[in-house]
CSV table of C-alpha atoms and ligand atoms in Angstrom, one decimal:
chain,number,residue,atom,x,y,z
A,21,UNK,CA,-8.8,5.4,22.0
A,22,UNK,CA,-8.7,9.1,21.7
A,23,UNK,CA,-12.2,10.3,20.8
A,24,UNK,CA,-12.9,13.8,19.7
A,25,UNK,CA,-16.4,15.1,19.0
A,26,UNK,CA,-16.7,18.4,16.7
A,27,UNK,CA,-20.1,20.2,16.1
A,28,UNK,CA,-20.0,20.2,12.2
A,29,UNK,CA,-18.4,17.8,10.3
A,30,UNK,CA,-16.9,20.9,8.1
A,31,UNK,CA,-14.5,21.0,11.4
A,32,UNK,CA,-13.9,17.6,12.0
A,33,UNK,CA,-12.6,17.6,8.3
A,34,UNK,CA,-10.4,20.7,9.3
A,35,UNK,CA,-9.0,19.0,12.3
A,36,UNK,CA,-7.7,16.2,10.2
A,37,UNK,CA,-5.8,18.2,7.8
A,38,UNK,CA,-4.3,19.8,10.1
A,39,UNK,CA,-3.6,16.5,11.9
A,40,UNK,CA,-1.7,15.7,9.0
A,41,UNK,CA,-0.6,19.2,8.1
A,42,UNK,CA,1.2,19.0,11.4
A,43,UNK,CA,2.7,15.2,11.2
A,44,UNK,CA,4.3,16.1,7.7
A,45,UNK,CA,6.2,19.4,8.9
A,46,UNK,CA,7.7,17.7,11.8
A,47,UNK,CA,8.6,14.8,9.7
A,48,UNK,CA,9.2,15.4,6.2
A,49,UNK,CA,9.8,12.1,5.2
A,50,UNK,CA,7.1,10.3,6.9
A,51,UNK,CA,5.5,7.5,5.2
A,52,UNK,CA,1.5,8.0,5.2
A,53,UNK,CA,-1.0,5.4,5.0
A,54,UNK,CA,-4.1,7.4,3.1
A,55,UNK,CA,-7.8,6.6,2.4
A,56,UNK,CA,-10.3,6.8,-0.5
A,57,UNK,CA,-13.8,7.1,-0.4
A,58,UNK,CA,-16.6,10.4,0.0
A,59,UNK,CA,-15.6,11.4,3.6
A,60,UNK,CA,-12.1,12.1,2.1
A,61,UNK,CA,-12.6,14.3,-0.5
A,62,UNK,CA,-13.1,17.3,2.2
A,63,UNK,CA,-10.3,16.6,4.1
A,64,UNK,CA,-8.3,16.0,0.8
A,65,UNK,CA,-9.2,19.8,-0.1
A,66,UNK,CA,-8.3,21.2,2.8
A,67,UNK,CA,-5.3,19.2,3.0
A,68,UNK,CA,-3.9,20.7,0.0
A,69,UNK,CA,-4.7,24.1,1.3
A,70,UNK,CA,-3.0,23.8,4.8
A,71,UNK,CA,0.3,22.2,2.9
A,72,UNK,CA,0.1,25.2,0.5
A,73,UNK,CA,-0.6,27.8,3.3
A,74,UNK,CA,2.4,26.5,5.7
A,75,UNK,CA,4.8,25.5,3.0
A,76,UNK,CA,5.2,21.9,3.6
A,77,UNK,CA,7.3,20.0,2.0
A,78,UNK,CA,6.1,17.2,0.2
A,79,UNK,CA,8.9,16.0,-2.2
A,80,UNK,CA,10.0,13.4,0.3
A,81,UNK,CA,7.0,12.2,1.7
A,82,UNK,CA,6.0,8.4,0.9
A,83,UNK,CA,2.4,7.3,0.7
A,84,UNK,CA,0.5,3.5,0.4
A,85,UNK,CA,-3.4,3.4,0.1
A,86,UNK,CA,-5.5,1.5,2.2
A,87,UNK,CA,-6.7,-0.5,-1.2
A,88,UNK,CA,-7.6,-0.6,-4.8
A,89,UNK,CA,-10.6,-2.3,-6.7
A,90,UNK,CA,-9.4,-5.4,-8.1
A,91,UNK,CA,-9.8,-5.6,-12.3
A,92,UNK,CA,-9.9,-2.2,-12.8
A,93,UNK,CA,-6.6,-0.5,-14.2
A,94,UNK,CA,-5.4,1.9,-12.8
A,95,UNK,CA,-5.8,4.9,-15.7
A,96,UNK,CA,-10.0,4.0,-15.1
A,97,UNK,CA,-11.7,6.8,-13.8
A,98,UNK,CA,-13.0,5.0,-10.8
A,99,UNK,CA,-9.6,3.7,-9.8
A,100,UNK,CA,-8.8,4.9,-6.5
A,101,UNK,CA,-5.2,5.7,-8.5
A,102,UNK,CA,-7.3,8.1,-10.2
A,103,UNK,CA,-9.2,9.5,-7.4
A,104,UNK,CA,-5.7,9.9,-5.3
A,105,UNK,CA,-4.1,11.8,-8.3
A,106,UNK,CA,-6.9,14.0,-9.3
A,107,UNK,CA,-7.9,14.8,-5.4
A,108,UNK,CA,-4.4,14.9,-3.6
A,109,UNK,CA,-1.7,14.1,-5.3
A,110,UNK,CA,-1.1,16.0,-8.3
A,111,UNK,CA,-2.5,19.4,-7.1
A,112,UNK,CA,-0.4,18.9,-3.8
A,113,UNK,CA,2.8,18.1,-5.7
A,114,UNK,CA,3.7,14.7,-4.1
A,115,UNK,CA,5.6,12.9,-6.7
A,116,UNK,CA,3.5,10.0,-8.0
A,117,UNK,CA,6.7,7.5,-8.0
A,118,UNK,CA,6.4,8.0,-3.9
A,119,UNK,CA,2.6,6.8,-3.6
A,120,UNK,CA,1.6,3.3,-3.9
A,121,UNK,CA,-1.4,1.9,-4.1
A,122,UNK,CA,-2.0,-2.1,-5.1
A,123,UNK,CA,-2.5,-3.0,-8.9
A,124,UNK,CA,-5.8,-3.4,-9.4
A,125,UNK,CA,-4.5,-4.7,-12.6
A,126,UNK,CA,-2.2,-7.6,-11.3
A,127,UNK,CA,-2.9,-10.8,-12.7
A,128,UNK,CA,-1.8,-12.6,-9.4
A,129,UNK,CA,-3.8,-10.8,-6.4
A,130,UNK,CA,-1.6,-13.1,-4.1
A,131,UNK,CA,1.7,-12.1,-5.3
A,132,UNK,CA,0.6,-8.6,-5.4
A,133,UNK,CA,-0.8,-8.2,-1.8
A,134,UNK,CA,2.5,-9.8,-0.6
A,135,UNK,CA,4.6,-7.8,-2.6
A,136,UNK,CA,2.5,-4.7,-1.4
A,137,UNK,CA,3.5,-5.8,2.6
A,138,UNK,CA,6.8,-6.3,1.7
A,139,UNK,CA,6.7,-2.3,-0.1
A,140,UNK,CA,5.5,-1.2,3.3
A,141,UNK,CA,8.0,-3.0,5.4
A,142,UNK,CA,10.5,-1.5,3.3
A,143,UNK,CA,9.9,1.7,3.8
A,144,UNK,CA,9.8,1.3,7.4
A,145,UNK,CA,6.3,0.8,8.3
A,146,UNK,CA,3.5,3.3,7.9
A,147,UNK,CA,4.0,6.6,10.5
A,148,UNK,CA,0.3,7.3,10.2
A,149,UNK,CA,-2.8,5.5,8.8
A,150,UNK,CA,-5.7,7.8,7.6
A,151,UNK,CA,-9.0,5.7,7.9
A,152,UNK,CA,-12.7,6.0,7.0
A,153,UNK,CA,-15.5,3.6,7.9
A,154,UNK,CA,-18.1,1.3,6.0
A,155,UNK,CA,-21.7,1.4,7.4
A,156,UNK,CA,-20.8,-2.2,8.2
A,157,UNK,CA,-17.8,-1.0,10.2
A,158,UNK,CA,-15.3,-2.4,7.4
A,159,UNK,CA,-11.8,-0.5,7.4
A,160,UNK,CA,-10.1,-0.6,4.0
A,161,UNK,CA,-12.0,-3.1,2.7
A,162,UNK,CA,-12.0,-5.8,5.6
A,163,UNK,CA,-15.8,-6.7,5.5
A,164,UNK,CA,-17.3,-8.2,8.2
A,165,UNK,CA,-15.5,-11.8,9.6
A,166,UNK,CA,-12.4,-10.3,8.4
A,167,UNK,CA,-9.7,-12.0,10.7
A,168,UNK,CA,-8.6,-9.2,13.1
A,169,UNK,CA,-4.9,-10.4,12.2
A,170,UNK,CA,-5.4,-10.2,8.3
A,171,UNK,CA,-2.6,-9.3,6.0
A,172,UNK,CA,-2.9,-7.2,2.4
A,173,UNK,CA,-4.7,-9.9,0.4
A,174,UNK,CA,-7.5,-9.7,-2.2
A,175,UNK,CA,-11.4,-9.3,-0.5
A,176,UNK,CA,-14.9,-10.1,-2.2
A,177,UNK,CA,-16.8,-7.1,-1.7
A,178,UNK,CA,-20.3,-7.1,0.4
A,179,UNK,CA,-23.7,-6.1,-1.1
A,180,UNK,CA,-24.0,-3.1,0.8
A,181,UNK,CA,-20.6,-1.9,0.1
A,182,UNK,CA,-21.0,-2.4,-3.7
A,183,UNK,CA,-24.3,-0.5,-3.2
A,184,UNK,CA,-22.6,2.7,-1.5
A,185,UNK,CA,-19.5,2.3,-3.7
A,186,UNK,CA,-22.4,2.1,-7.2
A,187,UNK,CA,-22.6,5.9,-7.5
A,188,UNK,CA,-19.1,6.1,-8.9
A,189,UNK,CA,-19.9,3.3,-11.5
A,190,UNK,CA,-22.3,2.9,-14.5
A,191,UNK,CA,-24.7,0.6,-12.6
A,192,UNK,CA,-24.5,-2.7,-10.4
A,193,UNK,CA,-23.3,-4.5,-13.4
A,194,UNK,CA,-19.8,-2.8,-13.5
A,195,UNK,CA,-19.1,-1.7,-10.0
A,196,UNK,CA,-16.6,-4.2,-8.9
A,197,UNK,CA,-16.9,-7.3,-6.8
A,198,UNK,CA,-13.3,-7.5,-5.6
A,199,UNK,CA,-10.7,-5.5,-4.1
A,200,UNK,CA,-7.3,-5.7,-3.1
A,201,UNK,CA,-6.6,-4.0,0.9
A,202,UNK,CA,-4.3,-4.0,3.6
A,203,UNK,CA,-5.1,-6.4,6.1
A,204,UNK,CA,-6.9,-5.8,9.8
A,205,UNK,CA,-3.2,-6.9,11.2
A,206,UNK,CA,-1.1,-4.5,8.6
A,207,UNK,CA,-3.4,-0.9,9.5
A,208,UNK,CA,-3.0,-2.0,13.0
A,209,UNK,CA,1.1,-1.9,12.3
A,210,UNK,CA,1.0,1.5,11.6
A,211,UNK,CA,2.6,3.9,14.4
A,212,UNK,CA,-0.9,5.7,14.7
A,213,UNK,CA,-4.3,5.0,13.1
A,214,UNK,CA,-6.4,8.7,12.5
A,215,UNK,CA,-10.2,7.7,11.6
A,216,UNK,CA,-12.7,10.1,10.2
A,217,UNK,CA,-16.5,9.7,10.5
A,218,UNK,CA,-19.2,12.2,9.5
A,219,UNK,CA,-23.1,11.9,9.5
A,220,UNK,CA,-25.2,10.0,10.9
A,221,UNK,CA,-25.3,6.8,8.8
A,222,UNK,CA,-22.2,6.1,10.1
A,223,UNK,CA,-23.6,6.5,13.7
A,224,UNK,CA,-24.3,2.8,14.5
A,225,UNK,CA,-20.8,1.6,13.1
A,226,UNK,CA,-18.9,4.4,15.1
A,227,UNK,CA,-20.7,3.3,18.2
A,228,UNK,CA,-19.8,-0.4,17.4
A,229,UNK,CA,-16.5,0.5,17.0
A,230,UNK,CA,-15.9,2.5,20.0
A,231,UNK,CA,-17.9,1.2,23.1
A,232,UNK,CA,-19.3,-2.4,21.3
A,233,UNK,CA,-17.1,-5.8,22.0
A,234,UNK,CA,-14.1,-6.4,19.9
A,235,UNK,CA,-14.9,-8.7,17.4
A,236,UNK,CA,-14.6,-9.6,13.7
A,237,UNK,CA,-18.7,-8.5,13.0
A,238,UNK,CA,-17.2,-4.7,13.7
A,239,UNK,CA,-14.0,-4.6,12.0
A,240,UNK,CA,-13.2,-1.3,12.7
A,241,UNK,CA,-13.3,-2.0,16.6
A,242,UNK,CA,-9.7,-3.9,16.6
A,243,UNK,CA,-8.8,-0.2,16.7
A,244,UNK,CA,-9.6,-0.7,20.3
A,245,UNK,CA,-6.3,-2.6,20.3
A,246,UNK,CA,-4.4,0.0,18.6
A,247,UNK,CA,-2.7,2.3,21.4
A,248,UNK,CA,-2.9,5.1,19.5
A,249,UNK,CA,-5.7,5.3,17.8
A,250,UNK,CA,-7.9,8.8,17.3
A,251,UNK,CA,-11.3,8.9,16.1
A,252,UNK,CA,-12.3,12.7,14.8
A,253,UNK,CA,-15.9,12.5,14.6
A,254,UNK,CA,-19.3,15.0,13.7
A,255,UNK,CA,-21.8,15.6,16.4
A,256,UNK,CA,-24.2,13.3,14.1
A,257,UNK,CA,-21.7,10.3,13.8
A,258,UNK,CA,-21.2,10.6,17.5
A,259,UNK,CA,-25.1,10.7,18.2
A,260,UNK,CA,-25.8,7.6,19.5
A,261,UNK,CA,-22.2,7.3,22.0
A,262,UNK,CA,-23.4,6.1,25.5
A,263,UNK,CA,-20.5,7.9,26.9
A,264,UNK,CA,-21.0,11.1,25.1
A,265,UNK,CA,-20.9,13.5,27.7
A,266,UNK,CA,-17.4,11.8,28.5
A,267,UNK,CA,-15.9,12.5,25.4
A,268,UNK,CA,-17.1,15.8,25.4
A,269,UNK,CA,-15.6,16.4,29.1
A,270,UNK,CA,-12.1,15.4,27.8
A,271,UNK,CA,-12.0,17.0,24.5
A,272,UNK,CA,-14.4,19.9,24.7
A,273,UNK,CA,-15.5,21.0,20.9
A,274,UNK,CA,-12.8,18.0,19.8
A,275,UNK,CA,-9.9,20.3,21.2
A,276,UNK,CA,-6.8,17.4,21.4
A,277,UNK,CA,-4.7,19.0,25.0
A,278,UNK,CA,-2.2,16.7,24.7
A,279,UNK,CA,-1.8,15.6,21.1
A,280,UNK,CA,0.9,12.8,21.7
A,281,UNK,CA,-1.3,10.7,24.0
A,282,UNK,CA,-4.3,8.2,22.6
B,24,LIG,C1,-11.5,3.4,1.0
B,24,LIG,C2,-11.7,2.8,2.3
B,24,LIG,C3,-13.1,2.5,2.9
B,24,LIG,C4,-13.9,3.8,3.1
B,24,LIG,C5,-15.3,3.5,3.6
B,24,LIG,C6,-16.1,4.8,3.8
B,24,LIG,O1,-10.1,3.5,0.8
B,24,LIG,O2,-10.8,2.4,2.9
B,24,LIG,O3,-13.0,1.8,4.1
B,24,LIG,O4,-13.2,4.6,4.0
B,24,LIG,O5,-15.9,2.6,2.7
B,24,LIG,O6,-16.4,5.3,2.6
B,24,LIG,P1,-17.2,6.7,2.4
B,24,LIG,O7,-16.2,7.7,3.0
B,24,LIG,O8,-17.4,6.8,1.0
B,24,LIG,O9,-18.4,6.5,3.2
């Protein structure tokens, strides 16, 4: 696990777009795994500036989110389909018939989530899978006891997620109890897995993640499996690392030396 520690999380958001910025001009046509969700908003911004600023192409780029709420459709405004259009990719220009997300709509959540892995096969696997984390250490939307080897497949939602995810809802009553994700087994597929944390009420779950055992209670810490996995963190996120210092030693100020080694 690559772990890089940036004072503000303004910069740790910078150093993922340009993460990105610098995957897509090497490889046009890579095929991006992408993430909803606050943290991403920043990086989204900035992401469309960097593309803008160095040219990139975009046109032949192919994108699948993480997941989707399950019973909402996808023109509702708190459809991650609508939050991916409005925040990245309509005002980068990626043609909307080269992103997928799942149907939140889809009367068979079974069919769906297979169908969705067999999309991703398809296009060759994902090149790079942009990640955020749950207080509860979820990824996508595997809670908690999520098998580590999980496939795409429909997930009832825990209390505390429904509780962070309420803000973009009426109240309690309509945010939704369902969602459709990738599973634990299909984010670890991708080539490389690029997680963003920021703040400090992500603290515990980052430490869990990074130096706490393996196990389905943290499922963000099968990225420990992952060999290359890179976790861009704030200094407040990172507070409570035991091995800090070590971190810091080996990416001083989260500067990446050697950028192809986890
Ligand atoms: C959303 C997703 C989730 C979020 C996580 C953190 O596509 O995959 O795992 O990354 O819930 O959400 P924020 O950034 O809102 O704290």
């Amino acid at each position: 696990m690559k772990v890089l520690i940036h004072n503000s999380a303004e910069l740790a958001q910078q150093s993922v777009a340009d993460i990105l910025v610098h995957r897509i001009i090497a490889r046009p046509t890579s095929v991006i795994g992408l993430a909803t969700g606050g943290t991403m908003e920043a990086v989204y911004d900035k992401l469309i500036a960097a593309l803008s600023d160095r040219n990139a192409p975009v046109d032949d780029l192919v994108t699948f989110n993480l997941d989707e709420y399950w019973g909402l459709p996808p023109g509702h405004p708190a459809s991650y389909r609508s939050y991916m259009n409005a925040r990245l990719f309509d005002p980068a220009g990626i043609p909307q018939v080269r992103t997928n997300l799942p149907d939140g709509d889809a009367t068979d959540p079974i069919v769906e989530s297979n169908a969705y892995e067999q999309k991703i096969k398809d296009a060759g696997g994902i090149d790079i899978q942009l990640l955020g984390i749950g207080q509860n250490g979820h990824i996508g939307f595997n809670e908690p006891t999520s098998s580590l080897a999980s496939r795409t497949r429909l997930k009832t939602l825990t209390e505390s997620t429904r509780k962070a995810n309420q803000q973009y809802f009426d109240g309690a009553e309509t945010t939704p109890k369902y969602a459709i994700t990738m599973g634990i087994g299909t984010i670890l597929d991708a080539e490389e897995c690029l997680l963003l944390a920021t703040g400090a009420s992500k603290a515990e779950a980052v430490f869990k993640m990074i130096e706490g055992p393996l196990g389905a209670h943290c499922p963000a810490s099968a990225l420990q499996l992952h060999p290359r996995a890179t976790i861009v963190l704030d200094a407040a996120a990172a507070s409570t690392l035991q091995l800090l210092e070590y971190y810091q030693y080996v990416h001083p100020n989260g500067l990446d030396k050697h950028p192809s080694h986890a």
